[in-house]
Short mmCIF file of C-alpha atoms and ligand atoms in Angstrom, two decimals:
data_model
loop_
_atom_site.label_atom_id
_atom_site.label_comp_id
_atom_site.label_asym_id
_atom_site.label_seq_id
_atom_site.Cartn_x
_atom_site.Cartn_y
_atom_site.Cartn_z
CA MET A 1 0.00 0.00 0.00
CA ALA A 2 2.73 2.35 1.05
CA ARG A 3 4.65 1.32 -2.06
CA ILE A 4 1.79 2.11 -4.38
CA TRP A 5 1.23 5.38 -2.68
CA TYR A 6 4.94 6.19 -3.03
CA LYS A 7 4.94 5.31 -6.76
CA GLY A 8 1.90 7.47 -7.40
CA PHE A 9 3.44 10.31 -5.47
CA THR A 10 6.77 10.26 -7.34
CA ARG A 11 4.98 10.03 -10.66
CA LEU A 12 2.96 13.07 -9.69
CA VAL A 13 6.08 14.96 -8.64
CA VAL A 14 7.94 14.02 -11.82
CA PHE A 15 4.98 15.00 -13.94
CA LYS A 16 4.59 18.23 -12.05
CA LEU A 17 8.26 19.15 -12.42
CA THR A 18 8.77 18.22 -16.06
CA GLY A 19 5.34 19.51 -17.00
CA GLU A 20 6.08 22.86 -15.43
CA VAL A 21 9.58 23.15 -16.83
CA PHE A 22 8.35 22.22 -20.23
CA LEU A 23 5.67 24.89 -20.09
CA ASN A 24 8.17 27.46 -18.86
CA MET A 25 10.51 26.66 -21.73
CA LYS A 26 8.08 26.82 -24.60
CA PRO A 27 9.26 28.86 -27.58
CA GLN A 28 6.18 31.02 -27.09
CA VAL A 29 7.63 32.39 -23.87
CA ASN A 30 11.23 32.63 -25.09
CA PRO A 31 12.39 35.87 -23.44
CA TYR A 32 15.41 36.67 -25.63
CA ALA A 33 15.13 39.37 -28.26
CA PRO A 34 17.53 39.10 -31.17
CA GLY A 35 16.85 41.82 -33.74
CA ALA A 36 17.82 45.40 -34.57
CA GLY A 37 16.54 47.83 -31.96
CA ARG A 38 14.57 45.18 -30.03
CA PRO A 39 14.61 45.95 -26.30
CA PRO A 40 16.48 43.16 -24.51
CA PRO A 41 14.81 41.35 -21.60
CA GLU A 42 17.71 42.49 -19.42
CA LEU A 43 19.60 45.64 -20.36
CA ALA A 44 22.97 44.58 -18.99
CA GLY A 45 26.04 46.71 -18.45
CA ARG A 46 24.57 50.09 -19.30
CA ASP A 47 23.63 51.48 -15.89
CA ALA A 48 26.48 53.98 -15.72
CA ILE A 49 25.89 55.29 -19.22
CA LEU A 50 22.18 55.68 -18.62
CA ALA A 51 22.75 57.46 -15.32
CA GLU A 52 25.01 59.96 -17.08
CA ALA A 53 22.48 60.40 -19.83
CA ARG A 54 19.80 61.17 -17.29
CA ILE A 55 21.92 63.85 -15.66
CA ALA A 56 22.68 65.45 -19.02
CA VAL A 57 19.01 65.48 -19.96
CA GLN A 58 18.03 67.01 -16.60
CA ARG A 59 20.77 69.64 -16.76
CA ASN A 60 19.55 70.61 -20.16
CA LYS A 61 16.15 71.47 -18.79
CA LEU A 62 17.60 73.46 -15.91
CA GLY A 63 19.42 75.61 -18.42
CA ARG A 64 22.83 74.40 -17.25
CA ALA A 65 25.35 73.72 -19.94
CA ALA A 66 24.87 70.08 -20.88
CA ARG A 67 26.73 68.49 -23.69
CA SER A 68 24.76 66.75 -26.37
CA PHE A 69 26.05 63.24 -26.80
CA MET A 70 26.36 60.48 -29.32
CA PHE A 71 26.55 56.75 -28.61
CA VAL A 72 29.37 55.31 -30.66
CA GLY A 73 29.96 51.64 -31.37
CA LEU A 74 29.92 48.73 -33.76
CA ARG A 75 26.76 47.22 -35.14
CA GLY A 76 24.77 45.13 -32.73
CA VAL A 77 26.18 46.52 -29.47
CA GLY A 78 22.88 48.13 -28.49
CA LYS A 79 23.03 51.78 -29.56
CA THR A 80 19.47 51.93 -30.86
CA VAL A 81 18.22 50.27 -27.70
CA LEU A 82 20.01 52.94 -25.64
CA LEU A 83 18.60 55.72 -27.75
CA ASN A 84 15.12 54.43 -27.06
CA GLU A 85 15.91 54.21 -23.35
CA VAL A 86 17.01 57.84 -23.33
CA ARG A 87 13.83 58.74 -25.14
CA ILE A 88 11.68 57.03 -22.52
CA MET A 89 13.72 58.70 -19.78
CA ALA A 90 13.29 62.14 -21.35
CA GLU A 91 9.55 61.60 -21.79
CA GLU A 92 9.32 60.64 -18.12
CA GLU A 93 10.95 63.95 -17.29
CA GLY A 94 8.16 65.60 -19.26
CA PHE A 95 10.32 66.64 -22.19
CA ILE A 96 9.37 66.69 -25.82
CA THR A 97 11.26 64.06 -27.78
CA GLU A 98 11.50 63.21 -31.45
CA LEU A 99 13.42 60.35 -33.04
CA ILE A 100 14.96 60.36 -36.50
CA GLU A 101 16.69 57.46 -38.22
CA VAL A 102 18.99 58.55 -41.02
CA GLY A 103 18.84 55.98 -43.80
CA THR A 104 21.46 55.52 -46.48
CA LYS A 105 18.99 56.90 -49.01
CA HIS A 106 17.98 59.61 -46.68
CA THR A 107 15.62 62.51 -47.27
CA HIS A 108 17.03 65.96 -46.64
CA LEU A 109 17.60 66.76 -43.01
CA SER A 110 15.61 69.97 -43.52
CA PHE A 111 12.47 67.96 -44.27
CA THR A 112 12.81 65.76 -41.23
CA ILE A 113 13.73 68.66 -38.99
CA ILE A 114 10.74 70.64 -40.19
CA LYS A 115 8.47 67.72 -39.48
CA ILE A 116 9.68 67.14 -35.96
CA LEU A 117 10.10 70.75 -34.88
CA ARG A 118 6.66 71.56 -36.21
CA ALA A 119 5.25 68.70 -34.16
CA ALA A 120 7.17 69.92 -31.10
CA LEU A 121 5.98 73.51 -31.48
CA LEU A 122 2.38 72.48 -32.03
CA ARG A 123 2.55 70.38 -28.88
CA MET A 124 3.79 73.42 -26.95
CA ASP A 125 1.21 75.64 -28.62
CA ARG A 126 -1.62 73.43 -27.44
CA SER A 127 -0.66 73.67 -23.81
CA LYS A 128 -2.45 76.26 -21.72
CA ARG A 129 -1.27 79.84 -22.25
CA VAL A 130 -0.51 81.31 -25.61
CA SER A 131 3.15 82.07 -25.61
CA GLU A 132 4.75 84.69 -27.79
CA GLN A 133 7.91 82.57 -27.98
CA VAL A 134 6.04 79.57 -29.32
CA LYS A 135 4.31 81.73 -31.93
CA ARG A 136 7.64 83.17 -32.93
CA GLY A 137 9.08 79.66 -33.18
CA LEU A 138 6.30 78.77 -35.59
CA ARG A 139 6.93 81.90 -37.66
CA VAL A 140 10.66 81.21 -37.89
CA LEU A 141 9.96 77.62 -38.85
CA LYS A 142 7.64 78.88 -41.55
CA SER A 143 10.45 81.05 -42.96
CA PHE A 144 12.70 78.00 -42.91
CA ILE A 145 10.09 76.02 -44.85
CA GLY A 146 9.90 78.84 -47.40
CA ALA A 147 13.66 78.72 -47.95
CA ALA A 148 13.71 74.92 -48.08
CA LYS A 149 10.91 74.99 -50.67
CA ILE A 150 12.99 77.12 -53.00
CA LYS A 151 15.94 74.79 -52.58
CA TYR A 152 14.34 71.36 -52.64
CA GLY A 153 10.92 71.82 -54.22
CA ASP A 154 7.55 71.20 -52.69
CA ILE A 155 7.14 70.45 -49.02
CA GLU A 156 3.75 69.47 -47.74
CA PHE A 157 3.96 71.04 -44.29
CA SER A 158 1.84 74.06 -43.72
CA ILE A 159 1.80 76.32 -40.71
CA ASP A 160 -0.97 78.75 -40.11
CA VAL A 161 1.11 81.85 -39.22
CA ASP A 162 3.01 84.55 -41.09
CA GLU A 163 6.66 84.11 -41.83
CA GLU A 164 9.32 85.80 -39.74
CA ILE A 165 10.94 87.68 -42.60
CA GLY A 166 14.74 87.73 -42.54
CA VAL A 167 15.18 84.87 -40.08
CA ALA A 168 16.07 81.32 -41.17
CA ASP A 169 15.32 82.13 -44.79
CA SER A 170 18.77 82.79 -46.28
CA GLY A 171 18.84 79.46 -48.08
CA MET A 172 22.14 78.60 -46.36
CA LEU A 173 21.38 75.47 -44.41
CA ALA A 174 23.90 76.00 -41.63
CA GLN A 175 22.76 79.52 -40.84
CA ASP A 176 19.05 78.83 -41.20
CA LEU A 177 19.06 75.67 -39.14
CA ALA A 178 20.88 77.44 -36.29
CA GLU A 179 18.25 80.19 -36.30
CA VAL A 180 15.42 77.68 -36.23
CA PHE A 181 17.04 75.81 -33.35
CA VAL A 182 17.46 79.01 -31.37
CA ALA A 183 13.84 80.05 -31.95
CA VAL A 184 12.53 76.63 -30.98
CA GLY A 185 14.88 76.48 -28.00
CA GLU A 186 13.55 79.82 -26.78
CA ALA A 187 10.01 78.56 -27.15
CA ALA A 188 10.84 75.49 -25.08
CA LYS A 189 12.48 77.64 -22.44
CA ALA A 190 9.43 79.90 -22.22
CA ARG A 191 7.29 76.80 -21.82
CA LYS A 192 9.66 75.46 -19.14
CA THR A 193 10.22 72.27 -21.06
CA ALA A 194 13.07 70.80 -23.09
CA ILE A 195 13.41 69.24 -26.49
CA VAL A 196 15.49 66.13 -27.07
CA ILE A 197 16.09 65.17 -30.69
CA LEU A 198 17.34 61.61 -31.06
CA ILE A 199 19.14 60.76 -34.28
CA ASP A 200 20.04 57.16 -35.10
CA GLU A 201 22.62 56.10 -37.71
CA ILE A 202 23.94 59.64 -37.66
CA GLN A 203 27.04 58.65 -39.68
CA ASN A 204 24.75 58.50 -42.71
CA LEU A 205 24.21 62.27 -42.67
CA PRO A 206 25.83 64.00 -45.65
CA ALA A 207 28.71 66.29 -44.63
CA GLU A 208 26.80 69.54 -45.26
CA GLU A 209 23.93 68.47 -43.04
CA PHE A 210 26.16 67.15 -40.31
CA GLU A 211 27.98 70.46 -40.26
CA ALA A 212 24.74 72.42 -40.11
CA LEU A 213 23.54 70.29 -37.22
CA ILE A 214 26.77 70.83 -35.30
CA MET A 215 26.54 74.57 -35.79
CA ALA A 216 22.94 74.61 -34.65
CA VAL A 217 23.84 72.73 -31.47
CA HIS A 218 26.76 75.07 -30.92
CA ARG A 219 24.51 78.11 -31.13
CA THR A 220 21.85 76.78 -28.74
CA ASN A 221 24.60 75.69 -26.33
CA GLN A 222 26.08 79.16 -26.19
CA ARG A 223 22.70 80.43 -25.09
CA ASP A 224 21.99 77.56 -22.70
CA LEU A 225 18.76 76.77 -24.50
CA PRO A 226 16.97 73.54 -23.58
CA ILE A 227 17.32 71.73 -26.86
CA MET A 228 19.71 68.85 -27.22
CA ILE A 229 20.77 66.19 -29.67
CA VAL A 230 21.32 62.60 -28.67
CA GLY A 231 22.84 60.62 -31.51
CA ALA A 232 23.96 57.10 -32.22
CA GLY A 233 26.22 55.78 -34.92
CA LEU A 234 29.28 53.92 -36.07
CA PRO A 235 32.77 54.86 -34.84
CA SER A 236 33.39 56.81 -38.06
CA LEU A 237 31.09 59.55 -36.82
CA ILE A 238 33.66 61.04 -34.43
CA LYS A 239 36.02 61.85 -37.26
CA MET A 240 33.16 63.02 -39.47
CA ALA A 241 32.08 65.46 -36.80
CA SER A 242 35.51 66.91 -36.16
CA ASP A 243 36.21 67.12 -39.90
CA ALA A 244 33.04 69.17 -40.27
CA LYS A 245 33.84 71.51 -37.38
CA SER A 246 36.95 71.24 -35.27
CA TYR A 247 35.08 72.34 -32.14
CA ALA A 248 32.69 69.38 -32.51
CA GLU A 249 35.06 67.35 -30.36
CA ARG A 250 34.38 69.55 -27.37
CA LEU A 251 30.74 70.14 -28.22
CA PHE A 252 29.67 66.51 -27.83
CA GLU A 253 30.35 63.61 -25.51
CA TYR A 254 30.89 60.33 -27.31
CA PRO A 255 30.07 57.50 -24.91
CA LYS A 256 31.64 54.32 -26.29
CA ILE A 257 29.27 51.39 -26.40
CA ASN A 258 31.18 48.13 -26.29
CA SER A 259 30.54 44.44 -25.93
CA LEU A 260 29.67 43.28 -22.40
CA ASP A 261 32.28 41.97 -19.99
CA ARG A 262 31.92 38.45 -18.60
CA LYS A 263 29.89 39.48 -15.59
CA GLU A 264 27.43 41.57 -17.56
CA ALA A 265 27.18 39.04 -20.39
CA ARG A 266 26.28 36.43 -17.78
CA ARG A 267 23.63 38.74 -16.37
CA ALA A 268 22.16 39.34 -19.84
CA LEU A 269 21.74 35.58 -20.27
CA VAL A 270 20.81 34.38 -16.82
CA LYS A 271 18.42 37.01 -15.56
CA PRO A 272 15.69 36.64 -18.22
CA ALA A 273 15.67 32.86 -17.69
CA ILE A 274 15.39 33.12 -13.92
CA ALA A 275 12.09 34.90 -14.35
CA SER A 276 10.77 31.59 -15.78
CA LYS A 277 12.64 29.56 -13.13
CA ILE A 278 15.09 28.27 -15.75
CA LYS A 279 18.77 27.94 -14.91
CA PHE A 280 21.99 27.49 -16.86
CA GLU A 281 24.84 25.15 -16.04
CA ASN A 282 27.97 27.19 -15.49
CA GLU A 283 29.70 25.46 -18.40
CA ALA A 284 26.84 26.37 -20.71
CA ILE A 285 27.14 30.05 -19.83
CA GLU A 286 30.89 30.00 -20.30
CA ALA A 287 30.48 28.43 -23.73
CA ILE A 288 27.97 31.07 -24.83
CA ILE A 289 30.21 33.89 -23.66
CA GLU A 290 33.07 32.27 -25.56
CA HIS A 291 31.05 32.10 -28.78
CA THR A 292 29.53 35.56 -28.55
CA LYS A 293 32.49 37.42 -27.05
CA GLY A 294 29.85 39.31 -25.07
CA TYR A 295 28.33 41.10 -28.07
CA PRO A 296 24.74 41.94 -27.16
CA TYR A 297 23.17 40.94 -30.47
CA PHE A 298 24.93 37.57 -30.40
CA LEU A 299 24.01 36.97 -26.76
CA GLN A 300 20.35 37.42 -27.66
CA GLU A 301 20.67 35.09 -30.63
CA TRP A 302 22.40 32.36 -28.59
CA GLY A 303 19.97 32.79 -25.72
CA HIS A 304 17.06 32.51 -28.11
CA GLN A 305 18.33 29.35 -29.81
CA VAL A 306 19.47 27.54 -26.69
CA TRP A 307 16.11 28.19 -25.07
CA ASN A 308 14.33 26.55 -27.99
CA VAL A 309 16.71 23.60 -28.08
CA ALA A 310 16.67 22.81 -24.35
CA THR A 311 13.86 20.72 -22.92
CA LYS A 312 14.56 21.11 -19.24
CA SER A 313 16.37 23.18 -16.67
CA PRO A 314 19.29 23.57 -16.22
CA ILE A 315 20.39 24.35 -19.76
CA THR A 316 23.50 22.28 -20.49
CA ILE A 317 26.64 22.52 -22.58
CA ALA A 318 25.12 19.88 -24.91
CA ASP A 319 22.19 22.24 -25.49
CA VAL A 320 24.63 25.04 -26.31
CA ARG A 321 26.42 22.84 -28.84
CA LYS A 322 23.19 22.19 -30.68
CA ALA A 323 22.11 25.81 -30.42
CA SER A 324 25.39 27.19 -31.74
CA ASN A 325 24.88 25.77 -35.22
CA LEU A 326 21.41 27.26 -35.36
CA ALA A 327 22.56 30.60 -33.99
CA ILE A 328 25.37 30.89 -36.54
CA LYS A 329 23.01 29.98 -39.34
CA ARG A 330 20.50 32.59 -38.26
CA LEU A 331 23.16 35.27 -37.83
CA ASP A 332 24.53 34.53 -41.28
CA GLN A 333 21.07 34.88 -42.78
CA ASN A 334 19.94 37.97 -40.88
CA PHE A 335 22.81 39.94 -39.46
CA PHE A 336 25.67 39.26 -41.86
CA LEU A 337 24.28 38.26 -45.23
CA SER A 338 22.02 41.29 -45.68
CA ARG A 339 25.14 43.47 -45.52
CA TYR A 340 27.30 41.18 -47.62
CA GLU A 341 24.81 40.96 -50.46
CA ARG A 342 24.85 44.70 -51.00
CA LEU A 343 28.58 44.73 -51.81
CA SER A 344 30.26 44.90 -55.21
CA GLY A 345 32.77 42.25 -56.35
CA PRO A 346 35.87 44.34 -55.56
CA GLN A 347 34.41 45.27 -52.16
CA LYS A 348 33.93 41.59 -51.32
CA ASP A 349 37.53 40.93 -52.39
CA TYR A 350 38.72 43.70 -50.09
CA LEU A 351 36.81 42.36 -47.09
CA ARG A 352 37.97 38.84 -47.83
CA ALA A 353 41.60 39.95 -47.84
CA MET A 354 40.96 41.81 -44.60
CA ALA A 355 39.29 38.77 -43.03
CA GLU A 356 42.28 36.59 -43.91
CA LEU A 357 44.44 38.92 -41.82
CA GLY A 358 42.24 38.36 -38.75
CA PRO A 359 39.70 40.43 -36.77
CA GLY A 360 41.74 43.63 -37.15
CA PRO A 361 42.09 46.60 -37.26
CA HIS A 362 44.59 46.30 -40.12
CA LYS A 363 46.81 48.69 -41.97
CA ALA A 364 45.27 49.58 -45.31
CA ALA A 365 48.72 49.02 -46.78
CA ASP A 366 48.80 45.42 -45.50
CA ILE A 367 45.40 44.74 -47.00
CA ALA A 368 46.58 46.12 -50.34
CA LYS A 369 49.66 43.95 -50.13
CA ALA A 370 47.57 40.87 -49.44
CA MET A 371 45.57 41.71 -52.57
CA LYS A 372 48.78 42.22 -54.57
CA LYS A 373 47.77 45.81 -55.27
CA THR A 374 48.95 49.25 -54.28
CA THR A 375 47.13 51.27 -51.64
CA ARG A 376 46.15 53.73 -54.34
CA GLN A 377 44.66 51.07 -56.59
CA ILE A 378 42.25 49.97 -53.89
CA GLY A 379 41.67 53.44 -52.44
CA SER A 380 38.24 53.95 -53.99
CA THR A 381 37.08 50.48 -52.95
CA ARG A 382 38.10 51.27 -49.38
CA ASP A 383 36.32 54.65 -49.53
CA GLY A 384 33.17 52.94 -50.83
CA LEU A 385 33.23 50.49 -47.93
CA ILE A 386 33.59 53.34 -45.45
CA VAL A 387 30.68 55.24 -47.03
CA ASN A 388 28.36 52.25 -46.86
CA GLY A 389 29.39 51.60 -43.27
CA MET A 390 31.10 48.21 -43.65
CA ILE A 391 34.47 49.41 -42.39
CA TYR A 392 35.78 52.47 -40.61
CA SER A 393 39.16 53.98 -40.05
CA PRO A 394 40.04 53.91 -36.34
CA ARG A 395 43.32 55.70 -37.07
CA HIS A 396 44.80 57.19 -40.19
CA GLY A 397 45.57 54.48 -42.75
CA MET A 398 43.83 51.74 -40.78
CA SER A 399 40.75 49.68 -41.65
CA ALA A 400 38.46 47.90 -39.20
CA PHE A 401 35.16 46.04 -39.55
CA THR A 402 32.03 47.80 -38.21
CA VAL A 403 30.33 44.43 -37.72
CA PRO A 404 31.77 42.27 -34.94
CA MET A 405 33.09 38.90 -36.06
CA PHE A 406 32.64 39.79 -39.70
CA ASP A 407 36.04 38.23 -40.43
CA GLU A 408 34.74 34.83 -39.36
CA PHE A 409 31.64 35.29 -41.47
CA MET A 410 33.72 36.15 -44.54
CA LYS A 411 35.60 32.93 -44.16
CA ARG A 412 32.34 30.97 -43.93
CA ALA A 413 30.80 32.89 -46.81
CA ARG A 414 33.53 31.79 -49.15
CA ASN A 415 32.73 28.13 -48.71
N1 LIG B 1 22.79 45.92 -22.83
C1 LIG B 1 22.27 44.88 -23.49
N2 LIG B 1 22.17 43.67 -22.91
C2 LIG B 1 21.65 42.63 -23.59
N3 LIG B 1 21.22 42.69 -24.85
C3 LIG B 1 21.29 43.87 -25.50
C4 LIG B 1 21.83 45.02 -24.85
N4 LIG B 1 21.79 46.05 -25.72
C5 LIG B 1 21.26 45.57 -26.86
N5 LIG B 1 20.95 44.26 -26.75
C6 LIG B 1 20.41 43.42 -27.84
O1 LIG B 1 21.32 43.52 -28.92
C7 LIG B 1 20.65 43.58 -30.18
C8 LIG B 1 21.12 44.78 -30.98
O2 LIG B 1 20.72 46.00 -30.38
P1 LIG B 1 20.68 47.36 -31.24
O3 LIG B 1 20.28 48.45 -30.31
O4 LIG B 1 19.87 47.17 -32.47
O5 LIG B 1 22.23 47.53 -31.64
P2 LIG B 1 22.89 48.66 -32.57
O6 LIG B 1 21.90 49.77 -32.74
O7 LIG B 1 24.13 49.08 -31.84
O8 LIG B 1 23.22 47.98 -33.87
C9 LIG B 1 19.17 43.54 -29.86
O9 LIG B 1 18.73 42.22 -30.06
C10 LIG B 1 19.09 43.91 -28.38
O10 LIG B 1 18.00 43.28 -27.73
MG1 LIG B 2 21.04 50.58 -34.43
#
């Protein structure tokens, strides 16, 4: 009798345990979030950067000099995610925020700026008292639209006020944009709010527009106006900014966004699973960190695959082995291949030669040598790769991949 009871009891316990684990581990509840800009289940390793960002945003509103800043890092380290975090933070503070993503085939900055500043001014205009500063902001913006119309053709935005003749209507982007920023900044100040403009993939801005933006920020900074830019982009943007205006180096902070160290990489993996009572064997975590080198995008991909492969807790090294093949396949298809397919034949040859030399950075001269060419002969290929954001130049005459582990992908892609 006791024996039967015992058997029934253990069966119940086993069923209960495996049943529960199985439910907790279903793909439907997979917590990991591989994908551009997808918020991770655990934002690891960014506390210090976010705390600094919050202070800068708050200073801005108080009218204390606060430097605009730009998150700088390779693809997949989590810049877009951070930009969205800053946006949420600024909204919580009651600020007006607008987000722009600069594409490679991007529409003129003027158009985008008009759209977002118009939205910002109309939001301020709606609130309680009529403010002369907000009205003036709208008039100056209208002048800017007039000038942009002459330069670029029709623009569909209309504003129901008269133009502010002689302000922001010279047709010179740098001058006009600065005047618009000042007018809008003054409106925000009068309204006791702040405007935060978030710009993703900022390295795609053409030089003229980048320069105009820098000058506009410079002008509003000098007057301590509550309007700030928070950007994100590839490492090449630092040089682009200082090439455009030498003072850009002092005007902005450039927080470097890197891969996660071991402790934070572990946190990014373990914490989301714990919420579903799922654990990892230590060996399994170590193996994932080894494969991903702590790059956030890769951590999400490995986490995602190993979750789907595993059938019970704890997740084991055997699970990781199975998941790795799937993760690499998915990365090749989504993260790497989409970039590779856009390249010309000579560009692929260049990257292949680079990959053969290892992860890099490499001297451009060594790459040329590996290709049995002179640096000059491959100069335009290198420039093309920099423009389309595949490589950047960390120091003069050097080339480095903007995509982590792209060298390993290039070696796979050849087979
Ligand atoms: N701090 C982090 N911890 C864990 N995962 C992250 C972190 N930051 C980003 N990720 C993940 O990395 C991937 C890439 O993020 P994304 O912001 O698109 O990178 P980037 O804009 O730098 O290319 C996303 O899947 C995201 O969930
Ligand atoms: Mg991004």
